[in-house]
């Protein structure tokens, strides 16, 4: 089976009703991103950070995967599919995809603020005083701005092996994730689905579809199946 690697971003989840701070003003649900998504913000006001992610977690219980998520899951019948997602939601999982790498963490998990290897399932709120097994405060299992991305090397190897790479719902402006696009092999087919202007420096090499995630996947699905061989 050919290796089909998907690199997904906020645009695919936005169509399920999950907001993205990159829509314009750099604010995320009226918060400055550094206040709620950085180690500095955590040190400054843990209660604010916890409540911010508690709200995101509650919202995640109320949304559903969209057609783009479902079509990506269906492609597992035809390809060896690996999804590398920048998203912290579980919509790919709920749509039926089975091989997903969350490079920026997962909203439905928590970890010790002293040891990010102590990880727990977290479907409900995290409160001040909720402790990990090492006695440290629980925090969201999220890679914040300024933190290392421990799964980046794994993602890099997956991109290197891809026969087809589909970039969907992301303009790849956040590093190091943005660097993944430069790891593809010479004969890898690169497809970009994004309604906004996207420039990765590949020029005519990339097949660019200026569409939303759902519309783009509907247009691409049959073409991909024809390539499955």
CSV table of N, CA and C in Angstrom, one decimal, residues 92-182:
chain,number,residue,atom,x,y,z
A,92,UNK,N,-10.3,13.6,14.6
A,92,UNK,CA,-9.8,12.6,13.7
A,92,UNK,C,-10.1,11.2,14.3
A,93,UNK,N,-9.9,11.0,15.6
A,93,UNK,CA,-10.1,9.7,16.2
A,93,UNK,C,-11.6,9.4,16.1
A,94,UNK,N,-12.5,10.3,16.5
A,94,UNK,CA,-13.9,10.1,16.5
A,94,UNK,C,-14.4,9.8,15.1
A,95,UNK,N,-13.8,10.3,14.0
A,95,UNK,CA,-14.2,10.0,12.7
A,95,UNK,C,-13.8,8.6,12.2
A,96,UNK,N,-12.9,8.0,13.0
A,96,UNK,CA,-12.5,6.6,12.6
A,96,UNK,C,-11.0,6.4,12.2
A,97,UNK,N,-10.3,7.5,12.1
A,97,UNK,CA,-8.8,7.4,11.8
A,97,UNK,C,-8.1,6.6,12.9
A,98,UNK,N,-7.2,5.8,12.6
A,98,UNK,CA,-6.5,5.0,13.6
A,98,UNK,C,-5.1,5.3,13.8
A,99,UNK,N,-4.4,6.1,13.0
A,99,UNK,CA,-3.0,6.3,13.1
A,99,UNK,C,-2.7,7.8,13.1
A,100,UNK,N,-2.8,8.4,14.3
A,100,UNK,CA,-2.8,9.8,14.5
A,100,UNK,C,-1.6,10.3,15.4
A,101,UNK,N,-0.8,11.2,15.0
A,101,UNK,CA,0.2,11.8,15.8
A,101,UNK,C,-0.2,13.2,16.1
A,102,UNK,N,-0.4,13.5,17.4
A,102,UNK,CA,-0.7,14.9,17.9
A,102,UNK,C,0.6,15.6,18.3
A,103,UNK,N,1.1,16.4,17.4
A,103,UNK,CA,2.4,17.0,17.7
A,103,UNK,C,2.3,18.1,18.7
A,104,UNK,N,1.1,18.7,18.8
A,104,UNK,CA,1.0,19.8,19.8
A,104,UNK,C,0.2,19.4,21.0
A,105,UNK,N,0.0,18.1,21.3
A,105,UNK,CA,-0.6,17.7,22.5
A,105,UNK,C,-2.1,17.3,22.3
A,106,UNK,N,-2.8,17.0,23.4
A,106,UNK,CA,-4.2,16.5,23.3
A,106,UNK,C,-5.0,17.2,24.4
A,107,UNK,N,-6.1,17.7,24.1
A,107,UNK,CA,-7.0,18.4,25.0
A,107,UNK,C,-7.6,17.4,26.1
A,108,UNK,N,-7.8,16.2,25.6
A,108,UNK,CA,-8.4,15.2,26.5
A,108,UNK,C,-7.4,14.4,27.4
A,109,UNK,N,-6.2,15.1,27.5
A,109,UNK,CA,-5.2,14.5,28.4
A,109,UNK,C,-4.6,15.6,29.3
A,110,UNK,N,-4.1,15.2,30.4
A,110,UNK,CA,-3.4,16.1,31.3
A,110,UNK,C,-2.1,15.5,31.7
A,111,UNK,N,-1.2,16.3,32.3
A,111,UNK,CA,0.1,15.8,32.8
A,111,UNK,C,0.6,16.6,34.0
A,112,UNK,N,1.6,16.1,34.6
A,112,UNK,CA,2.2,16.8,35.7
A,112,UNK,C,2.9,18.0,35.2
A,113,UNK,N,2.8,19.1,35.9
A,113,UNK,CA,3.5,20.3,35.5
A,113,UNK,C,5.0,20.2,35.8
A,114,UNK,N,5.4,19.1,36.5
A,114,UNK,CA,6.9,18.9,36.8
A,114,UNK,C,7.4,17.8,35.9
A,115,UNK,N,6.6,17.0,35.3
A,115,UNK,CA,7.0,15.8,34.5
A,115,UNK,C,6.0,15.5,33.4
A,116,UNK,N,6.2,15.9,32.2
A,116,UNK,CA,5.2,15.8,31.1
A,116,UNK,C,5.1,14.3,30.7
A,117,UNK,N,5.9,13.4,31.2
A,117,UNK,CA,5.8,12.0,31.0
A,117,UNK,C,4.7,11.3,31.8
A,118,UNK,N,4.3,12.0,32.9
A,118,UNK,CA,3.2,11.6,33.7
A,118,UNK,C,1.9,12.1,33.1
A,119,UNK,N,1.2,11.2,32.3
A,119,UNK,CA,0.1,11.6,31.4
A,119,UNK,C,-1.2,10.9,31.9
A,120,UNK,N,-2.3,11.6,31.9
A,120,UNK,CA,-3.6,11.0,32.3
A,120,UNK,C,-4.7,11.4,31.3
A,121,UNK,N,-5.7,10.5,31.2
A,121,UNK,CA,-6.9,10.8,30.5
A,121,UNK,C,-7.6,11.9,31.2
A,122,UNK,N,-8.1,12.9,30.5
A,122,UNK,CA,-8.7,14.1,31.1
A,122,UNK,C,-9.9,14.6,30.3
A,123,UNK,N,-11.1,14.0,30.6
A,123,UNK,CA,-12.3,14.4,29.9
A,123,UNK,C,-13.0,15.6,30.6
A,124,UNK,N,-12.8,15.8,31.8
A,124,UNK,CA,-13.4,16.9,32.6
A,124,UNK,C,-12.5,18.0,33.0
A,125,UNK,N,-13.0,19.0,33.7
A,125,UNK,CA,-12.1,20.1,34.1
A,125,UNK,C,-10.9,19.7,34.9
A,126,UNK,N,-9.9,20.5,34.8
A,126,UNK,CA,-8.7,20.5,35.7
A,126,UNK,C,-8.8,21.7,36.6
A,127,UNK,N,-8.7,21.5,37.9
A,127,UNK,CA,-8.8,22.5,38.9
A,127,UNK,C,-7.5,22.7,39.6
A,128,UNK,N,-7.4,23.9,40.2
A,128,UNK,CA,-6.2,24.2,41.1
A,128,UNK,C,-6.3,23.2,42.2
A,129,UNK,N,-5.2,22.5,42.5
A,129,UNK,CA,-5.3,21.5,43.6
A,129,UNK,C,-5.4,20.1,43.1
A,130,UNK,N,-5.7,19.9,41.8
A,130,UNK,CA,-5.7,18.6,41.2
A,130,UNK,C,-4.3,18.1,40.9
A,131,UNK,N,-3.8,17.0,41.5
A,131,UNK,CA,-2.4,16.7,41.5
A,131,UNK,C,-2.1,15.4,40.7
A,132,UNK,N,-1.0,15.4,40.1
A,132,UNK,CA,-0.4,14.2,39.5
A,132,UNK,C,0.1,13.3,40.6
A,133,UNK,N,0.6,12.1,40.2
A,133,UNK,CA,1.1,11.1,41.1
A,133,UNK,C,2.4,11.6,41.8
A,134,UNK,N,3.0,12.5,41.2
A,134,UNK,CA,4.3,13.1,41.9
A,134,UNK,C,4.0,14.2,42.8
A,135,UNK,N,2.7,14.5,43.0
A,135,UNK,CA,2.3,15.6,43.9
A,135,UNK,C,2.3,17.0,43.2
A,136,UNK,N,2.7,17.1,41.9
A,136,UNK,CA,2.7,18.4,41.2
A,136,UNK,C,1.3,18.7,40.7
A,137,UNK,N,1.0,19.9,40.5
A,137,UNK,CA,-0.3,20.4,39.9
A,137,UNK,C,-0.4,19.8,38.5
A,138,UNK,N,-1.6,19.3,38.1
A,138,UNK,CA,-1.9,18.9,36.8
A,138,UNK,C,-2.0,20.1,35.9
A,139,UNK,N,-1.6,19.9,34.6
A,139,UNK,CA,-1.7,21.0,33.6
A,139,UNK,C,-2.2,20.3,32.3
A,140,UNK,N,-2.7,21.1,31.4
A,140,UNK,CA,-3.1,20.6,30.1
A,140,UNK,C,-1.9,19.9,29.4
A,141,UNK,N,-2.2,18.8,28.7
A,141,UNK,CA,-1.1,18.1,28.0
A,141,UNK,C,-1.0,18.7,26.6
A,142,UNK,N,-0.5,19.9,26.6
A,142,UNK,CA,-0.4,20.7,25.4
A,142,UNK,C,1.0,21.2,25.2
A,143,UNK,N,1.5,21.3,24.0
A,143,UNK,CA,2.8,21.9,23.7
A,143,UNK,C,2.6,23.4,23.5
A,144,UNK,N,3.0,24.2,24.5
A,144,UNK,CA,2.8,25.6,24.4
A,144,UNK,C,3.9,26.3,23.6
A,145,UNK,N,3.6,27.5,23.2
A,145,UNK,CA,4.6,28.3,22.5
A,145,UNK,C,5.9,28.4,23.4
A,146,UNK,N,7.0,28.1,22.8
A,146,UNK,CA,8.3,28.2,23.6
A,146,UNK,C,8.7,26.9,24.2
A,147,UNK,N,7.9,25.8,24.1
A,147,UNK,CA,8.2,24.5,24.6
A,147,UNK,C,8.7,23.6,23.4
A,148,UNK,N,9.5,22.6,23.8
A,148,UNK,CA,10.0,21.6,22.8
A,148,UNK,C,8.8,20.9,22.3
A,149,UNK,N,8.9,20.4,21.0
A,149,UNK,CA,7.9,19.5,20.4
A,149,UNK,C,8.5,18.1,20.3
A,150,UNK,N,8.2,17.3,21.4
A,150,UNK,CA,8.9,16.0,21.5
A,150,UNK,C,8.6,15.0,20.4
A,151,UNK,N,7.5,15.2,19.7
A,151,UNK,CA,7.1,14.2,18.6
A,151,UNK,C,7.6,14.7,17.2
A,152,UNK,N,8.3,15.8,17.2
A,152,UNK,CA,8.7,16.4,15.9
A,152,UNK,C,9.5,15.4,15.1
A,153,UNK,N,10.5,14.8,15.7
A,153,UNK,CA,11.4,13.9,15.0
A,153,UNK,C,10.6,12.7,14.4
A,154,UNK,N,9.6,12.2,15.1
A,154,UNK,CA,8.7,11.1,14.6
A,154,UNK,C,8.0,11.6,13.4
A,155,UNK,N,7.4,12.8,13.5
A,155,UNK,CA,6.6,13.4,12.4
A,155,UNK,C,7.5,13.6,11.2
A,156,UNK,N,8.7,14.0,11.4
A,156,UNK,CA,9.7,14.2,10.3
A,156,UNK,C,10.0,12.9,9.5
A,157,UNK,N,10.1,11.8,10.3
A,157,UNK,CA,10.4,10.5,9.6
A,157,UNK,C,9.2,10.1,8.8
A,158,UNK,N,8.0,10.3,9.3
A,158,UNK,CA,6.8,10.0,8.6
A,158,UNK,C,6.6,10.7,7.3
A,159,UNK,N,6.9,12.0,7.3
A,159,UNK,CA,6.9,12.8,6.1
A,159,UNK,C,7.9,12.3,5.1
A,160,UNK,N,9.1,12.0,5.6
A,160,UNK,CA,10.1,11.5,4.6
A,160,UNK,C,9.7,10.2,3.9
A,161,UNK,N,8.9,9.4,4.5
A,161,UNK,CA,8.5,8.1,3.9
A,161,UNK,C,7.2,8.3,3.0
A,162,UNK,N,6.6,9.4,3.0
A,162,UNK,CA,5.3,9.6,2.3
A,162,UNK,C,5.4,9.5,0.8
A,163,UNK,N,4.5,8.7,0.2
A,163,UNK,CA,4.4,8.8,-1.3
A,163,UNK,C,3.5,9.9,-1.7
A,164,UNK,N,2.5,10.3,-0.8
A,164,UNK,CA,1.6,11.4,-1.1
A,164,UNK,C,1.5,12.2,0.2
A,165,UNK,N,1.7,13.5,0.2
A,165,UNK,CA,1.5,14.3,1.4
A,165,UNK,C,0.4,15.3,1.1
A,166,UNK,N,-0.7,15.2,1.9
A,166,UNK,CA,-1.8,16.2,1.8
A,166,UNK,C,-1.8,17.1,3.0
A,167,UNK,N,-1.6,18.4,2.7
A,167,UNK,CA,-1.6,19.4,3.8
A,167,UNK,C,-3.0,20.0,3.7
A,168,UNK,N,-3.7,20.0,4.9
A,168,UNK,CA,-5.1,20.4,4.9
A,168,UNK,C,-5.4,21.3,6.1
A,169,UNK,N,-6.0,22.4,5.8
A,169,UNK,CA,-6.4,23.3,6.9
A,169,UNK,C,-5.3,24.0,7.6
A,170,UNK,N,-4.2,24.2,7.0
A,170,UNK,CA,-3.1,24.9,7.7
A,170,UNK,C,-2.2,25.7,6.7
A,171,UNK,N,-1.8,26.9,7.1
A,171,UNK,CA,-0.9,27.7,6.3
A,171,UNK,C,0.5,27.4,6.7
A,172,UNK,N,0.7,26.5,7.7
A,172,UNK,CA,2.1,26.2,8.2
A,172,UNK,C,2.9,27.4,8.5
A,173,UNK,N,2.4,28.2,9.4
A,173,UNK,CA,3.1,29.4,9.9
A,173,UNK,C,3.8,29.2,11.2
A,174,UNK,N,3.4,28.1,11.9
A,174,UNK,CA,4.0,27.8,13.2
A,174,UNK,C,5.2,26.8,13.1
A,175,UNK,N,6.3,27.2,13.6
A,175,UNK,CA,7.5,26.3,13.6
A,175,UNK,C,7.6,25.6,15.0
A,176,UNK,N,8.1,24.4,15.0
A,176,UNK,CA,8.8,23.7,13.9
A,176,UNK,C,7.9,23.0,13.0
A,177,UNK,N,6.6,22.9,13.2
A,177,UNK,CA,5.7,22.1,12.3
A,177,UNK,C,5.8,22.5,10.9
A,178,UNK,N,6.0,23.8,10.7
A,178,UNK,CA,6.1,24.4,9.3
A,178,UNK,C,7.3,23.8,8.5
A,179,UNK,N,8.3,23.3,9.3
A,179,UNK,CA,9.5,22.7,8.6
A,179,UNK,C,9.2,21.4,8.0
A,180,UNK,N,8.2,20.7,8.4
A,180,UNK,CA,7.9,19.3,8.0
A,180,UNK,C,7.7,19.2,6.4
A,181,UNK,N,7.2,20.3,5.8
A,181,UNK,CA,6.9,20.3,4.4
A,181,UNK,C,8.2,20.1,3.6
A,182,UNK,N,9.4,20.5,4.2
A,182,UNK,CA,10.6,20.4,3.5
A,182,UNK,C,11.3,19.0,3.6
